[in-house]
PDB file of C-alpha atoms in Angstrom:
ATOM      1  CA  MET R   1       0.099   0.081  -0.150  1.00  0.00           C
ATOM      2  CA  THR R   2       1.503   3.376  -0.733  1.00  0.00           C
ATOM      3  CA  PRO R   3      -0.052   6.211   1.324  1.00  0.00           C
ATOM      4  CA  ILE R   4      -1.642   8.947  -0.226  1.00  0.00           C
ATOM      5  CA  SER R   5       0.320  12.145   0.007  1.00  0.00           C
ATOM      6  CA  ASP R   6      -1.729  14.510  -1.885  1.00  0.00           C
ATOM      7  CA  PRO R   7      -5.092  15.977  -1.991  1.00  0.00           C
ATOM      8  CA  LYS R   8      -7.442  14.445  -4.236  1.00  0.00           C
ATOM      9  CA  PRO R   9     -10.354  16.668  -5.925  1.00  0.00           C
ATOM     10  CA  PRO R  10     -13.626  15.526  -5.581  1.00  0.00           C
ATOM     11  CA  VAL R  11     -14.636  16.011  -9.141  1.00  0.00           C
ATOM     12  CA  ASP R  12     -13.639  17.872 -11.979  1.00  0.00           C
ATOM     13  CA  PHE R  13     -14.828  21.295 -12.942  1.00  0.00           C
ATOM     14  CA  SER R  14     -16.870  21.760 -15.771  1.00  0.00           C
ATOM     15  CA  ALA R  15     -14.729  24.854 -17.102  1.00  0.00           C
ATOM     16  CA  ALA R  16     -11.403  25.679 -17.021  1.00  0.00           C
ATOM     17  CA  PRO R  17     -10.192  27.537 -13.703  1.00  0.00           C
ATOM     18  CA  ASP R  18     -10.074  31.126 -15.044  1.00  0.00           C
ATOM     19  CA  GLN R  19     -13.403  30.692 -16.413  1.00  0.00           C
ATOM     20  CA  LEU R  20     -15.148  29.736 -12.954  1.00  0.00           C
ATOM     21  CA  LYS R  21     -17.825  31.971 -11.093  1.00  0.00           C
ATOM     22  CA  SER R  22     -18.374  32.416  -7.383  1.00  0.00           C
ATOM     23  CA  ARG R  23     -21.759  31.110  -6.243  1.00  0.00           C
ATOM     24  CA  LEU R  24     -22.128  32.629  -2.843  1.00  0.00           C
ATOM     25  CA  ASN R  25     -22.590  36.451  -2.679  1.00  0.00           C
ATOM     26  CA  ILE R  26     -20.184  37.094   0.301  1.00  0.00           C
ATOM     27  CA  SER R  27     -18.397  40.144   0.664  1.00  0.00           C
ATOM     28  CA  SER R  28     -14.596  40.210  -0.313  1.00  0.00           C
ATOM     29  CA  VAL R  29     -11.643  41.620   1.500  1.00  0.00           C
ATOM     30  CA  ARG R  30      -9.225  43.205  -0.852  1.00  0.00           C
ATOM     31  CA  LEU R  31      -5.267  41.924  -0.226  1.00  0.00           C
ATOM     32  CA  PRO R  32      -2.686  44.490  -0.260  1.00  0.00           C
ATOM     33  CA  GLU R  33      -0.149  43.742  -2.730  1.00  0.00           C
ATOM     34  CA  ASP R  34       2.452  44.197  -0.447  1.00  0.00           C
ATOM     35  CA  PHE R  35       1.153  41.381   1.745  1.00  0.00           C
ATOM     36  CA  LYS R  36       1.764  38.632  -0.902  1.00  0.00           C
ATOM     37  CA  GLN R  37       5.312  40.082  -1.381  1.00  0.00           C
ATOM     38  CA  ARG R  38       6.106  40.258   2.556  1.00  0.00           C
ATOM     39  CA  ILE R  39       5.315  36.618   2.778  1.00  0.00           C
ATOM     40  CA  GLU R  40       7.406  35.526  -0.146  1.00  0.00           C
ATOM     41  CA  ARG R  41       9.994  37.693   1.129  1.00  0.00           C
ATOM     42  CA  LEU R  42       9.916  34.930   4.259  1.00  0.00           C
ATOM     43  CA  GLY R  43      10.677  32.189   1.589  1.00  0.00           C
ATOM     44  CA  ILE R  44       6.960  30.885   2.065  1.00  0.00           C
ATOM     45  CA  LYS R  45       5.542  29.465  -1.154  1.00  0.00           C
ATOM     46  CA  VAL R  46       2.613  31.592  -2.265  1.00  0.00           C
ATOM     47  CA  SER R  47      -0.047  30.757  -5.326  1.00  0.00           C
ATOM     48  CA  ASP R  48      -2.556  33.162  -7.002  1.00  0.00           C
ATOM     49  CA  THR R  49      -3.031  31.086 -10.056  1.00  0.00           C
ATOM     50  CA  PRO R  50      -6.327  30.287 -11.089  1.00  0.00           C
ATOM     51  CA  ALA R  51      -6.004  26.450 -10.604  1.00  0.00           C
ATOM     52  CA  GLU R  52      -4.688  26.673  -7.291  1.00  0.00           C
ATOM     53  CA  ILE R  53      -7.197  29.453  -6.127  1.00  0.00           C
ATOM     54  CA  ALA R  54      -9.965  27.031  -7.654  1.00  0.00           C
ATOM     55  CA  ASP R  55      -8.587  24.011  -5.898  1.00  0.00           C
ATOM     56  CA  HIS R  56      -8.832  25.882  -2.635  1.00  0.00           C
ATOM     57  CA  SER R  57     -12.359  27.013  -3.148  1.00  0.00           C
ATOM     58  CA  ARG R  58     -13.915  23.855  -2.361  1.00  0.00           C
ATOM     59  CA  ASP R  59     -13.992  20.574  -0.423  1.00  0.00           C
ATOM     60  CA  TRP R  60     -16.114  17.326  -0.686  1.00  0.00           C
ATOM     61  CA  TRP R  61     -19.191  19.326   0.417  1.00  0.00           C
ATOM     62  CA  PRO R  62     -22.121  17.976  -1.848  1.00  0.00           C
ATOM     63  CA  LEU R  63     -23.264  21.467  -2.744  1.00  0.00           C
ATOM     64  CA  SER R  64     -19.819  22.491  -3.904  1.00  0.00           C
ATOM     65  CA  LEU R  65     -19.745  19.346  -6.169  1.00  0.00           C
ATOM     66  CA  GLN R  66     -22.838  19.946  -7.740  1.00  0.00           C
ATOM     67  CA  TRP R  67     -21.562  23.598  -8.336  1.00  0.00           C
ATOM     68  CA  ALA R  68     -18.363  22.370  -9.971  1.00  0.00           C
ATOM     69  CA  GLN R  69     -20.457  20.693 -12.265  1.00  0.00           C
ATOM     70  CA  ASN R  70     -21.763  23.915 -13.357  1.00  0.00           C
ATOM     71  CA  ALA R  71     -18.758  25.862 -13.506  1.00  0.00           C
ATOM     72  CA  MET R  72     -18.891  27.529  -9.850  1.00  0.00           C
ATOM     73  CA  VAL R  73     -17.304  27.535  -6.634  1.00  0.00           C
ATOM     74  CA  PRO R  74     -18.567  28.588  -3.583  1.00  0.00           C
ATOM     75  CA  THR R  75     -15.698  31.589  -3.364  1.00  0.00           C
ATOM     76  CA  PHE R  76     -12.212  32.247  -4.369  1.00  0.00           C
ATOM     77  CA  PRO R  77      -9.516  33.074  -1.750  1.00  0.00           C
ATOM     78  CA  GLY R  78      -7.363  35.688  -2.793  1.00  0.00           C
ATOM     79  CA  ILE R  79      -4.175  33.536  -2.306  1.00  0.00           C
ATOM     80  CA  VAL R  80      -2.974  30.155  -1.125  1.00  0.00           C
ATOM     81  CA  VAL R  81       0.078  30.148   1.228  1.00  0.00           C
ATOM     82  CA  TYR R  82       1.835  26.807   1.677  1.00  0.00           C
ATOM     83  CA  PRO R  83       3.877  26.895   4.775  1.00  0.00           C
ATOM     84  CA  LYS R  84       6.432  24.015   5.836  1.00  0.00           C
ATOM     85  CA  SER R  85       6.749  24.606   9.379  1.00  0.00           C
ATOM     86  CA  THR R  86       4.810  25.687  12.308  1.00  0.00           C
ATOM     87  CA  ASP R  87       7.080  28.910  12.262  1.00  0.00           C
ATOM     88  CA  ASP R  88       5.995  29.643   8.902  1.00  0.00           C
ATOM     89  CA  VAL R  89       2.505  29.477   9.906  1.00  0.00           C
ATOM     90  CA  ALA R  90       3.011  31.767  12.885  1.00  0.00           C
ATOM     91  CA  GLU R  91       4.509  34.181  10.065  1.00  0.00           C
ATOM     92  CA  VAL R  92       1.534  34.246   8.142  1.00  0.00           C
ATOM     93  CA  LEU R  93      -0.918  34.660  10.735  1.00  0.00           C
ATOM     94  CA  LYS R  94       1.110  37.366  12.294  1.00  0.00           C
ATOM     95  CA  LEU R  95       1.226  39.036   8.966  1.00  0.00           C
ATOM     96  CA  ALA R  96      -2.833  38.502   8.267  1.00  0.00           C
ATOM     97  CA  ASN R  97      -3.561  39.708  11.649  1.00  0.00           C
ATOM     98  CA  GLU R  98      -1.471  42.918  11.105  1.00  0.00           C
ATOM     99  CA  PHE R  99      -3.307  43.567   7.772  1.00  0.00           C
ATOM    100  CA  GLU R 100      -6.630  42.278   9.308  1.00  0.00           C
ATOM    101  CA  ILE R 101      -7.302  39.568   6.678  1.00  0.00           C
ATOM    102  CA  PRO R 102      -9.050  36.252   7.390  1.00  0.00           C
ATOM    103  CA  VAL R 103      -7.296  33.025   7.108  1.00  0.00           C
ATOM    104  CA  THR R 104      -9.052  29.652   6.622  1.00  0.00           C
ATOM    105  CA  PRO R 105      -6.839  26.518   7.009  1.00  0.00           C
ATOM    106  CA  ALA R 106      -7.018  23.461   4.321  1.00  0.00           C
ATOM    107  CA  ALA R 107      -5.113  20.338   3.985  1.00  0.00           C
ATOM    108  CA  GLY R 108      -6.610  17.333   2.575  1.00  0.00           C
ATOM    109  CA  LYS R 109     -10.088  19.123   1.983  1.00  0.00           C
ATOM    110  CA  SER R 110     -11.948  16.265   2.614  1.00  0.00           C
ATOM    111  CA  GLY R 111     -14.500  17.652   4.522  1.00  0.00           C
ATOM    112  CA  VAL R 112     -18.366  17.505   3.351  1.00  0.00           C
ATOM    113  CA  SER R 113     -19.529  20.723   5.376  1.00  0.00           C
ATOM    114  CA  GLY R 114     -17.754  23.456   3.280  1.00  0.00           C
ATOM    115  CA  GLY R 115     -14.865  23.832   6.010  1.00  0.00           C
ATOM    116  CA  VAL R 116     -12.406  25.327   3.765  1.00  0.00           C
ATOM    117  CA  ILE R 117     -14.732  27.845   2.331  1.00  0.00           C
ATOM    118  CA  CYS R 118     -12.792  31.402   2.652  1.00  0.00           C
ATOM    119  CA  VAL R 119     -13.959  34.880   2.840  1.00  0.00           C
ATOM    120  CA  PRO R 120     -13.451  35.906  -0.744  1.00  0.00           C
ATOM    121  CA  GLY R 121     -10.023  37.733  -1.434  1.00  0.00           C
ATOM    122  CA  SER R 122      -8.692  36.156   2.059  1.00  0.00           C
ATOM    123  CA  VAL R 123      -5.991  33.647   2.722  1.00  0.00           C
ATOM    124  CA  SER R 124      -6.135  30.202   2.141  1.00  0.00           C
ATOM    125  CA  ILE R 125      -3.230  28.473   4.364  1.00  0.00           C
ATOM    126  CA  ASP R 126      -2.563  24.992   3.147  1.00  0.00           C
ATOM    127  CA  LEU R 127      -1.234  22.871   5.941  1.00  0.00           C
ATOM    128  CA  ILE R 128      -0.495  19.765   3.877  1.00  0.00           C
ATOM    129  CA  ASN R 129       3.449  20.197   3.986  1.00  0.00           C
ATOM    130  CA  LEU R 130       4.064  20.468   7.443  1.00  0.00           C
ATOM    131  CA  ARG R 131       4.589  16.877   8.929  1.00  0.00           C
ATOM    132  CA  GLU R 132       7.170  17.951  11.318  1.00  0.00           C
ATOM    133  CA  SER R 133       6.130  16.042  14.209  1.00  0.00           C
ATOM    134  CA  PHE R 134       5.423  12.059  14.474  1.00  0.00           C
ATOM    135  CA  GLU R 135       5.770  11.161  18.125  1.00  0.00           C
ATOM    136  CA  VAL R 136       4.963   7.945  19.511  1.00  0.00           C
ATOM    137  CA  ASP R 137       4.840   7.264  22.983  1.00  0.00           C
ATOM    138  CA  THR R 138       5.026   3.276  22.992  1.00  0.00           C
ATOM    139  CA  ASP R 139       4.530   2.932  26.961  1.00  0.00           C
ATOM    140  CA  SER R 140       1.446   4.914  27.342  1.00  0.00           C
ATOM    141  CA  LYS R 141       0.108   4.529  23.370  1.00  0.00           C
ATOM    142  CA  THR R 142      -0.094   7.787  22.443  1.00  0.00           C
ATOM    143  CA  LEU R 143       0.411   9.436  19.429  1.00  0.00           C
ATOM    144  CA  THR R 144       1.449  13.423  18.824  1.00  0.00           C
ATOM    145  CA  LEU R 145       1.292  14.579  15.300  1.00  0.00           C
ATOM    146  CA  SER R 146       1.536  17.762  13.042  1.00  0.00           C
ATOM    147  CA  SER R 147      -0.923  18.672  10.447  1.00  0.00           C
ATOM    148  CA  GLY R 148      -0.902  17.259   6.801  1.00  0.00           C
ATOM    149  CA  PHE R 149      -0.447  13.344   7.641  1.00  0.00           C
ATOM    150  CA  PHE R 150      -2.904  11.332   5.776  1.00  0.00           C
ATOM    151  CA  GLY R 151      -4.799   8.780   7.656  1.00  0.00           C
ATOM    152  CA  PRO R 152      -2.998   5.911   5.544  1.00  0.00           C
ATOM    153  CA  GLU R 153       0.342   7.460   5.929  1.00  0.00           C
ATOM    154  CA  ILE R 154      -0.359   7.211   9.815  1.00  0.00           C
ATOM    155  CA  GLU R 155      -1.486   3.909   9.759  1.00  0.00           C
ATOM    156  CA  LYS R 156       1.736   2.712   7.451  1.00  0.00           C
ATOM    157  CA  ARG R 157       4.133   4.235   9.853  1.00  0.00           C
ATOM    158  CA  LEU R 158       2.600   3.151  13.024  1.00  0.00           C
ATOM    159  CA  GLY R 159       2.411  -0.411  11.748  1.00  0.00           C
ATOM    160  CA  ASP R 160       5.911  -0.453  10.170  1.00  0.00           C
ATOM    161  CA  GLU R 161       7.888   1.460  12.798  1.00  0.00           C
ATOM    162  CA  PHE R 162       5.807   0.402  15.954  1.00  0.00           C
ATOM    163  CA  ASN R 163       3.373  -2.422  15.417  1.00  0.00           C
ATOM    164  CA  LEU R 164       0.804  -0.157  16.633  1.00  0.00           C
ATOM    165  CA  THR R 165      -2.764   1.140  14.662  1.00  0.00           C
ATOM    166  CA  LEU R 166      -4.527   3.967  15.334  1.00  0.00           C
ATOM    167  CA  GLY R 167      -7.715   1.757  15.087  1.00  0.00           C
ATOM    168  CA  HIS R 168      -9.738   4.822  13.656  1.00  0.00           C
ATOM    169  CA  PHE R 169     -11.190   4.547  10.117  1.00  0.00           C
ATOM    170  CA  PRO R 170     -13.636   6.952   9.105  1.00  0.00           C
ATOM    171  CA  GLN R 171     -15.302   6.913   5.755  1.00  0.00           C
ATOM    172  CA  SER R 172     -13.001   9.763   4.703  1.00  0.00           C
ATOM    173  CA  PHE R 173      -9.706   7.707   6.142  1.00  0.00           C
ATOM    174  CA  ASP R 174      -7.936   7.611   2.869  1.00  0.00           C
ATOM    175  CA  ILE R 175      -8.013  11.346   1.665  1.00  0.00           C
ATOM    176  CA  SER R 176      -8.555  13.225   5.064  1.00  0.00           C
ATOM    177  CA  THR R 177      -5.718  14.592   6.799  1.00  0.00           C
ATOM    178  CA  VAL R 178      -4.797  15.776  10.647  1.00  0.00           C
ATOM    179  CA  GLY R 179      -6.101  19.198  10.803  1.00  0.00           C
ATOM    180  CA  GLY R 180      -3.739  20.323  14.130  1.00  0.00           C
ATOM    181  CA  TRP R 181      -1.912  18.771  16.594  1.00  0.00           C
ATOM    182  CA  LEU R 182      -3.545  15.621  17.586  1.00  0.00           C
ATOM    183  CA  ALA R 183      -2.891  13.856  20.765  1.00  0.00           C
ATOM    184  CA  CYS R 184      -4.828  10.387  20.860  1.00  0.00           C
ATOM    185  CA  ARG R 185      -5.590   9.696  24.544  1.00  0.00           C
ATOM    186  CA  GLY R 186      -8.019   7.428  26.631  1.00  0.00           C
ATOM    187  CA  ALA R 187     -10.641   5.861  24.172  1.00  0.00           C
ATOM    188  CA  GLY R 188      -8.090   7.108  21.325  1.00  0.00           C
ATOM    189  CA  GLN R 189      -5.323   5.249  22.443  1.00  0.00           C
ATOM    190  CA  LEU R 190      -3.099   3.404  20.035  1.00  0.00           C
ATOM    191  CA  SER R 191      -3.477  -0.495  20.206  1.00  0.00           C
ATOM    192  CA  ASN R 192      -1.464  -3.478  19.115  1.00  0.00           C
ATOM    193  CA  ARG R 193      -1.918  -3.687  15.360  1.00  0.00           C
ATOM    194  CA  TYR R 194      -2.796  -7.153  15.390  1.00  0.00           C
ATOM    195  CA  GLY R 195      -4.009  -7.899  18.758  1.00  0.00           C
TER     196      GLY R 195
END
C-alpha cells in the first residue's frame, strides 16, 4: 500500500479554472499587494494561479460538488499560502493579523460541510506540507503529530515502525488529514496492530 500524500479533488470542474464563477455572494476582502510580497520574502510559497485558487475554493461538500459541474465554486480565496513549518504558519498569521485579513486552514480538503470555504479574497493556508512531528509514546500508547498527515500514512508508519494502529477508520480515511496537533488519549489510544 502506498500512502496518499496529496489531496484528491472530488470532481473535475466543468470549465477551466479561470472561467469559474463564485456561487456565494459574500463580501470580499482586498489583499494589499505588499501582503503577498512580504510572505514571499519570508521564503514561504504563495500562489494566486487560477488553478490553485479554484482547488482551494472547495472541499467534498455535496453542494460544492454540484456547483463544480456548473462551473462554479463557493468563493475564491485571494491567495494560497503553503507553509512548511509551524514557524511559517506563525509568520503568516502574524502578517494576516497586522493587515486584518481572514485566514482559512486547508489540508486534505476532505470535509463534507464546506469547512475550507474562505472569505472571498482572503488567505487559504494549506497545511499539507507541515508533517514536522510524529511522536509515539509506546509506553502510554499515545501519538502526537502535526498537521498534514493522511490517514493511510499514519497507519503505515504506526504499523511498520511500532506494530501499532490508530484503530480509527472513518469513511474519509484515505483522503483526510490531521488538521492540527493531535494527541490520541483515553478512548483514542493506540493499540497493538494485530491484537
